[in-house]
Short mmCIF file of C-alpha atoms and ligand atoms in Angstrom, two decimals:
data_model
loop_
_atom_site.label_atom_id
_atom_site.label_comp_id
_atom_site.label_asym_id
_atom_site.label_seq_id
_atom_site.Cartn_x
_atom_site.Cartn_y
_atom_site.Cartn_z
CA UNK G 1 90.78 104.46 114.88
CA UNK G 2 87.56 104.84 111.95
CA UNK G 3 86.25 101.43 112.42
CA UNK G 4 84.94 101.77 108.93
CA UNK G 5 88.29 102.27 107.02
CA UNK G 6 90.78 100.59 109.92
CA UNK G 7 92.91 104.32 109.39
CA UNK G 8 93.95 105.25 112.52
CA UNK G 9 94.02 109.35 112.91
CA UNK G 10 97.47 109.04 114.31
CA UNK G 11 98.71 107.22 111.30
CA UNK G 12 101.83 109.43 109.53
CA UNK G 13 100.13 108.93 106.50
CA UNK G 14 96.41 109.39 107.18
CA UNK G 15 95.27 111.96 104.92
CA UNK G 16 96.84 109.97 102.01
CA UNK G 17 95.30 106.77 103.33
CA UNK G 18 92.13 108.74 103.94
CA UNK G 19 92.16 110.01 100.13
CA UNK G 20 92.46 106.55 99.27
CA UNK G 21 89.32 105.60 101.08
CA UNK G 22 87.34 108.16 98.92
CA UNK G 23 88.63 106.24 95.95
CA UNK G 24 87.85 103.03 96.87
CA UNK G 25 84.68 103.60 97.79
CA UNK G 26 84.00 105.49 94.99
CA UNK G 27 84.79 102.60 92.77
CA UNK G 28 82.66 99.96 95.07
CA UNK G 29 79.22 102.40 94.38
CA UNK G 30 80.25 102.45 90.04
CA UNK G 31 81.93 106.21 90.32
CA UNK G 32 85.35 105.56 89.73
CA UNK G 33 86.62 102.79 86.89
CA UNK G 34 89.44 100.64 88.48
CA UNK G 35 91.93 102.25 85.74
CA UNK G 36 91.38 105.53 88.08
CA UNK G 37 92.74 103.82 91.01
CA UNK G 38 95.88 103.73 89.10
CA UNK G 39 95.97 106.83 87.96
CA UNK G 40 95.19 108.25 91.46
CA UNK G 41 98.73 106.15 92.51
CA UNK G 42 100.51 108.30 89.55
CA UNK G 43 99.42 111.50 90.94
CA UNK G 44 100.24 110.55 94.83
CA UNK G 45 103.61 110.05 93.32
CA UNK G 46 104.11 113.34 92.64
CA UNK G 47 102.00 114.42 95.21
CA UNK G 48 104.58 113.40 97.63
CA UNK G 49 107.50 114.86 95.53
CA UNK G 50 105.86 117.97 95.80
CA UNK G 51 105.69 118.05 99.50
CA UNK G 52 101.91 116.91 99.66
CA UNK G 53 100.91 121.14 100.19
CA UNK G 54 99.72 123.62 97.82
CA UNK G 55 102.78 125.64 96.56
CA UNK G 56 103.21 129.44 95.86
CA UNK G 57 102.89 128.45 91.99
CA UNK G 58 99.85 127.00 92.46
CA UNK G 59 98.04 129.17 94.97
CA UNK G 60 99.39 131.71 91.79
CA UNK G 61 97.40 128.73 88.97
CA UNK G 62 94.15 128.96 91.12
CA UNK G 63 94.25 132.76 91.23
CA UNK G 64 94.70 132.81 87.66
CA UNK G 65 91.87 130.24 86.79
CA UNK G 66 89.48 131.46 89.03
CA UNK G 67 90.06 134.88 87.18
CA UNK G 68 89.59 133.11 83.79
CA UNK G 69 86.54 131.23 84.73
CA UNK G 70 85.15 134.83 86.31
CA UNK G 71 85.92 136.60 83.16
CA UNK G 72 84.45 133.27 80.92
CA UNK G 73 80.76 134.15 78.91
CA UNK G 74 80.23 130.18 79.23
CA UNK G 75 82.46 128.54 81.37
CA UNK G 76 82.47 124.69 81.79
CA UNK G 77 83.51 121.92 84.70
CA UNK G 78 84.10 118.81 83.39
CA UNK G 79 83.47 115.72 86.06
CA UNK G 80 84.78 112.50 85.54
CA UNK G 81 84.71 109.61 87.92
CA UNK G 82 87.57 110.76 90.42
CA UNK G 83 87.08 114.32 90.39
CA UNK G 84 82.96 113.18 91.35
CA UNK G 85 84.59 111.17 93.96
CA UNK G 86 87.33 112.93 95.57
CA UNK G 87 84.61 116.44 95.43
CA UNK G 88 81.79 116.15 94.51
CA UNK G 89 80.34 119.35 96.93
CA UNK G 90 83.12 121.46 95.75
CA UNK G 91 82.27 121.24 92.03
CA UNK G 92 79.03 122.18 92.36
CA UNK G 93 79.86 125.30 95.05
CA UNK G 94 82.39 126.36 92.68
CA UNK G 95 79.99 126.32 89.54
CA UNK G 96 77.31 128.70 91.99
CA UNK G 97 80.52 131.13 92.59
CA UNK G 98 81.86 131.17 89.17
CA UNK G 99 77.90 130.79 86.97
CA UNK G 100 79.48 127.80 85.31
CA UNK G 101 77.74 124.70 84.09
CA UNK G 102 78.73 120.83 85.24
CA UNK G 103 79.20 119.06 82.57
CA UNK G 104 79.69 114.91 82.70
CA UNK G 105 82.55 113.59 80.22
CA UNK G 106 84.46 109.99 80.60
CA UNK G 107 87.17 108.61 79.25
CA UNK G 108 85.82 104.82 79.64
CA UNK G 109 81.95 106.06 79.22
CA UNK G 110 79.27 104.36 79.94
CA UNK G 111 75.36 104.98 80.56
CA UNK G 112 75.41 103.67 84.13
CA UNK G 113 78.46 105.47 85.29
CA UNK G 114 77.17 108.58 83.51
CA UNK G 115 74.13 109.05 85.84
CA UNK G 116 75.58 107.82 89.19
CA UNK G 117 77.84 110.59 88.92
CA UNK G 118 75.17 113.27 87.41
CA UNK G 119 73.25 111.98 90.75
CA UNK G 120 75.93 112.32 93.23
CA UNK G 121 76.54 115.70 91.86
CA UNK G 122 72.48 116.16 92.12
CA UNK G 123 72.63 115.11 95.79
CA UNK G 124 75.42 117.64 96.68
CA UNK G 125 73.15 120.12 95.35
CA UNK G 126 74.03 120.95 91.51
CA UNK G 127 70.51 121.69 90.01
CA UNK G 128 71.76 121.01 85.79
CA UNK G 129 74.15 118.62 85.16
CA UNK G 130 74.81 118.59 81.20
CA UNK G 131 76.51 115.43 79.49
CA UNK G 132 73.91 112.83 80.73
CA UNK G 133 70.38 111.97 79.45
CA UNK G 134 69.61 110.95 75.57
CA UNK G 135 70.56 114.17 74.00
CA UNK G 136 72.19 113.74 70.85
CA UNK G 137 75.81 114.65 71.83
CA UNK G 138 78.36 116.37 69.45
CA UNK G 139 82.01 115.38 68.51
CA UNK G 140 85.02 117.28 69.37
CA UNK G 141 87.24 117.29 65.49
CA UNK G 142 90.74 115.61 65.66
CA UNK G 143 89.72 113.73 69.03
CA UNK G 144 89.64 109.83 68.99
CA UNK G 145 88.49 108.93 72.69
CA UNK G 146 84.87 108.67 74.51
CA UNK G 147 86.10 112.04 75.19
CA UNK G 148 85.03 113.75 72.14
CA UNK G 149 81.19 113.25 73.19
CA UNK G 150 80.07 116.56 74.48
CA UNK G 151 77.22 118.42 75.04
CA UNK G 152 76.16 120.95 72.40
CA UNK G 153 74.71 123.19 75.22
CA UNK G 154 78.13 122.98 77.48
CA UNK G 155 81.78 121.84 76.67
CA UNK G 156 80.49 122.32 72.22
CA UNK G 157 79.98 126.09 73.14
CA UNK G 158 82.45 127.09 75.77
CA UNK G 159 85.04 129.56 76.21
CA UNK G 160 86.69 127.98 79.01
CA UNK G 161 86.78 124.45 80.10
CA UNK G 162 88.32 123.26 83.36
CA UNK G 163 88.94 119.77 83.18
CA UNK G 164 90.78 118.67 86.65
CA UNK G 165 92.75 115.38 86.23
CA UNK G 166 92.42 114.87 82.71
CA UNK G 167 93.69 111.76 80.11
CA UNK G 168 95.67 114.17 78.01
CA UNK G 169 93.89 113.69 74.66
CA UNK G 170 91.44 116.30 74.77
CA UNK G 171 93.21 119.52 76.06
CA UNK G 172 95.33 119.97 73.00
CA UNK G 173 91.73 119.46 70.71
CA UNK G 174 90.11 122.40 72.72
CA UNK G 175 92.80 124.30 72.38
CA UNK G 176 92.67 124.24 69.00
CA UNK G 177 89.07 124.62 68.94
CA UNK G 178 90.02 128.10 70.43
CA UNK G 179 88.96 127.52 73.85
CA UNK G 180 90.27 128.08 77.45
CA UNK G 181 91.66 125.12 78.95
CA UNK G 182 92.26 125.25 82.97
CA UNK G 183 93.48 121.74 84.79
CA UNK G 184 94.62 120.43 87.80
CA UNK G 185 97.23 117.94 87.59
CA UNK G 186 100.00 116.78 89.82
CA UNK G 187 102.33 115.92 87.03
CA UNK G 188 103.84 118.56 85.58
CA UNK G 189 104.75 116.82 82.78
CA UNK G 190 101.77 115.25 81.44
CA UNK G 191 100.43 116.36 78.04
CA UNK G 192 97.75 118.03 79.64
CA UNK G 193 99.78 120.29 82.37
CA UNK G 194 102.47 121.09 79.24
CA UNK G 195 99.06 122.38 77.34
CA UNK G 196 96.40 123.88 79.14
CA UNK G 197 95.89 127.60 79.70
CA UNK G 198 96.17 127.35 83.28
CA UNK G 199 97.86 124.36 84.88
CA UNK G 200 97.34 124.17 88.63
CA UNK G 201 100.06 121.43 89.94
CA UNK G 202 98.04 120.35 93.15
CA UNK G 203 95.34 117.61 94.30
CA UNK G 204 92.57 118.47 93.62
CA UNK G 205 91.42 117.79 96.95
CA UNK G 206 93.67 120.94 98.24
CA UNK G 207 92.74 122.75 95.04
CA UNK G 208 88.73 122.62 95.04
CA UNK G 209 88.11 124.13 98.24
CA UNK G 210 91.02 127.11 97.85
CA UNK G 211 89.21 127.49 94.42
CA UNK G 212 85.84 128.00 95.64
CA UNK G 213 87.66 130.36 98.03
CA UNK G 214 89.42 132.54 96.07
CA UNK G 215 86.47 133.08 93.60
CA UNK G 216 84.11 134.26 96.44
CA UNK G 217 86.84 137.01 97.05
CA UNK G 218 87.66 137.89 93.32
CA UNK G 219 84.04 138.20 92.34
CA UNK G 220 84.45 141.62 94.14
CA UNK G 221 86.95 142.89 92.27
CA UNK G 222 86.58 144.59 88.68
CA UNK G 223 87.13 142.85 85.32
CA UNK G 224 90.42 145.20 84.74
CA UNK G 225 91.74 143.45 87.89
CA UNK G 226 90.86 140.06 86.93
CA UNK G 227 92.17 140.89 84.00
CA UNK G 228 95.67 141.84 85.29
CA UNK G 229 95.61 138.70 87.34
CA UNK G 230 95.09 136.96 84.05
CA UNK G 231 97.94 139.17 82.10
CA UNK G 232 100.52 138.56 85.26
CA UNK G 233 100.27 134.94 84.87
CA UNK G 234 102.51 133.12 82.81
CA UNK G 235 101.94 129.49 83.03
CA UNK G 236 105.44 127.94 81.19
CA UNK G 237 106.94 129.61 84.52
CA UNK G 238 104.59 128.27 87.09
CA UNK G 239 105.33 124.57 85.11
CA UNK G 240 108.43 125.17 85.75
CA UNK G 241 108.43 126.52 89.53
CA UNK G 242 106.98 123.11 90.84
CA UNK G 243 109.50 121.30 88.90
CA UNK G 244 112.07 123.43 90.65
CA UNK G 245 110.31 122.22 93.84
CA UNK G 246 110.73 118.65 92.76
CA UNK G 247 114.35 118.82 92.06
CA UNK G 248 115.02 120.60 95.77
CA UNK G 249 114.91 117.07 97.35
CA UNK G 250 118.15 115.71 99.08
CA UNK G 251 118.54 112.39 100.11
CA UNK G 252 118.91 113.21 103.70
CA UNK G 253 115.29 115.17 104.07
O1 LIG H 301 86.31 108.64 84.96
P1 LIG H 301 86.90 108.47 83.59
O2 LIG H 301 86.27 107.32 82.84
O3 LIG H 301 86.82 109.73 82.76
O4 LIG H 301 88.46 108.12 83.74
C1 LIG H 301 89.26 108.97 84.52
C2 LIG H 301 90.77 108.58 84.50
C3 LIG H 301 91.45 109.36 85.59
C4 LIG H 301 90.90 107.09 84.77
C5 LIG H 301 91.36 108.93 83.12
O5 LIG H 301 91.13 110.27 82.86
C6 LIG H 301 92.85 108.60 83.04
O6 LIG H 301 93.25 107.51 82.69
O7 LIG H 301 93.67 109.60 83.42
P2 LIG H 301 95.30 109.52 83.35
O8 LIG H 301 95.77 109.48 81.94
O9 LIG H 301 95.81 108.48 84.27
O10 LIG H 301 95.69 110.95 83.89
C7 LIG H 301 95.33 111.39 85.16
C8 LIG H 301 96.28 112.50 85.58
O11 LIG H 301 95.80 113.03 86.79
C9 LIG H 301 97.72 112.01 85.85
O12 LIG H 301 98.63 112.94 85.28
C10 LIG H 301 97.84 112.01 87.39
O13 LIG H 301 99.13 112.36 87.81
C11 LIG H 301 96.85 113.09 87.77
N1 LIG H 301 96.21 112.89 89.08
C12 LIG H 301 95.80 111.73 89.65
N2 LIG H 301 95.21 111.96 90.84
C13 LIG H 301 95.22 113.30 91.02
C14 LIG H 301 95.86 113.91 89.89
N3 LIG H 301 96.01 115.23 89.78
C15 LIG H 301 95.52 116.00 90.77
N4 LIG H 301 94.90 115.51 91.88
C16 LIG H 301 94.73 114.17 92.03
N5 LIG H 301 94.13 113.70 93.12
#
């Protein structure tokens, strides 16, 4: 039993429960806003619809983004508070392998929660963390939300953005901004999954560390190949695939 959390490491459910913990703590130190708590009980949802593993489709997503974000001239991460809280080593490891910048952006933004999270990200190592500070920031057109605050230096000027658990407002405005847009999101649904470039329907807590993985290995390989990867990939039928996976269920499993 952690005497900390009271989740015993027998418990069916203790990775879930231990996920939680991440969370919750996240929001007691100002990371996380209590609106992500909820939005962390959406994705569990269909995190246990889709088996609570990393699928074929989306071992096939991250193969594909990690390819993008190889190939990128200025690729982007975009942290809000549960991505910093859920991985906060594995953003920064996968900006070293991929030479792409951190950049903070909130939906409910504020100065406070800004730099705890550019700090955490600091303590696990990231040297530049853009979105933070008293730069003047620019707007994103057609975008309503705190969102559309970016950095001129990052998100303003990229090719790609990943932006793992997103609000679904913003995809669809860098998109038409002409950008790359890779997320992670376990609804395959939301507007965000039906838009991006590259939708990886996983946790991000699976997906980070496989991601950080798989670029180490493709950074060997030539742009033609990552560009084949990139060409093979077709991301209407990897939405579909985990919906497929969904629908499999039976009421006697
Ligand atoms: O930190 P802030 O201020 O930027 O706010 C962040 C939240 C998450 C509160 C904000 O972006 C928000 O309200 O998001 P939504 O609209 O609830 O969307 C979050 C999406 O992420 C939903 O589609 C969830 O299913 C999905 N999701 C939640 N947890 C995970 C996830 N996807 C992958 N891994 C998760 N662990």
């Amino acid at each position: 039993m952690n005497e900390i959390n009271h989740i015993p490491s027998n418990h069916p459910r203790a990775q879930s429960l231990a996920i939680r913990q991440l969370l919750v703590n996240g929001f007691k130190s100002g990371l996380v806003v209590s609106e992500g708590l909820i939005a962390h009980g959406r994705g569990e949802a269909f995190d246990y619809l889709l088996g609570e593993k990393t699928s074929n489709y989306a071992f096939d997503a991250i193969k594909a983004a990690s390819s993008l974000l190889l190939l990128a001239k200025r690729p982007v991460i975009s942290v809000n508070g549960n991505t910093a809280a859920l991985c906060p080593k594995e953003i920064v490891d996968l900006a070293n392998e991929t030479k792409s910048s951190i950049e903070v952006n909130l939906f409910y933004r504020n100065k406070t929660r800004e730099n705890l999270i550019a700090e955490s990200l600091k303590k696990n190592g990231a040297n530049i963390v853009l979105g933070v500070g008293q730069k003047e920031f620019v707007k994103i057109p057609e975008l309503t939300s705190n969102r559309r605050h970016v950095d001129p230096e990052g998100i303003f000027l990229a090719d790609v953005v990943f932006v793992p658990l997103e609000d679904g407002d913003r995809t669809k405005a860098l998109i038409n901004m002409q950008k790359k847009v890779i997320t992670v999101d376990l609804n395959p649904l939301s507007r965000t999954s039906q838009n991006a470039t590259i939708s990886i329907i996983d946790n991000i807590v699976r997906v980070f560390p496989e991601l950080v993985k798989t670029s180490k290995q493709l950074k060997q390989m030539s742009q033609n190949s990552l560009l084949e990867i990139l060409n093979n990939f077709n991301n209407k039928y990897n939405i579909d695939g985990s919906l497929k996976i969904i629908r499999r269920w039976k009421c006697d499993q």
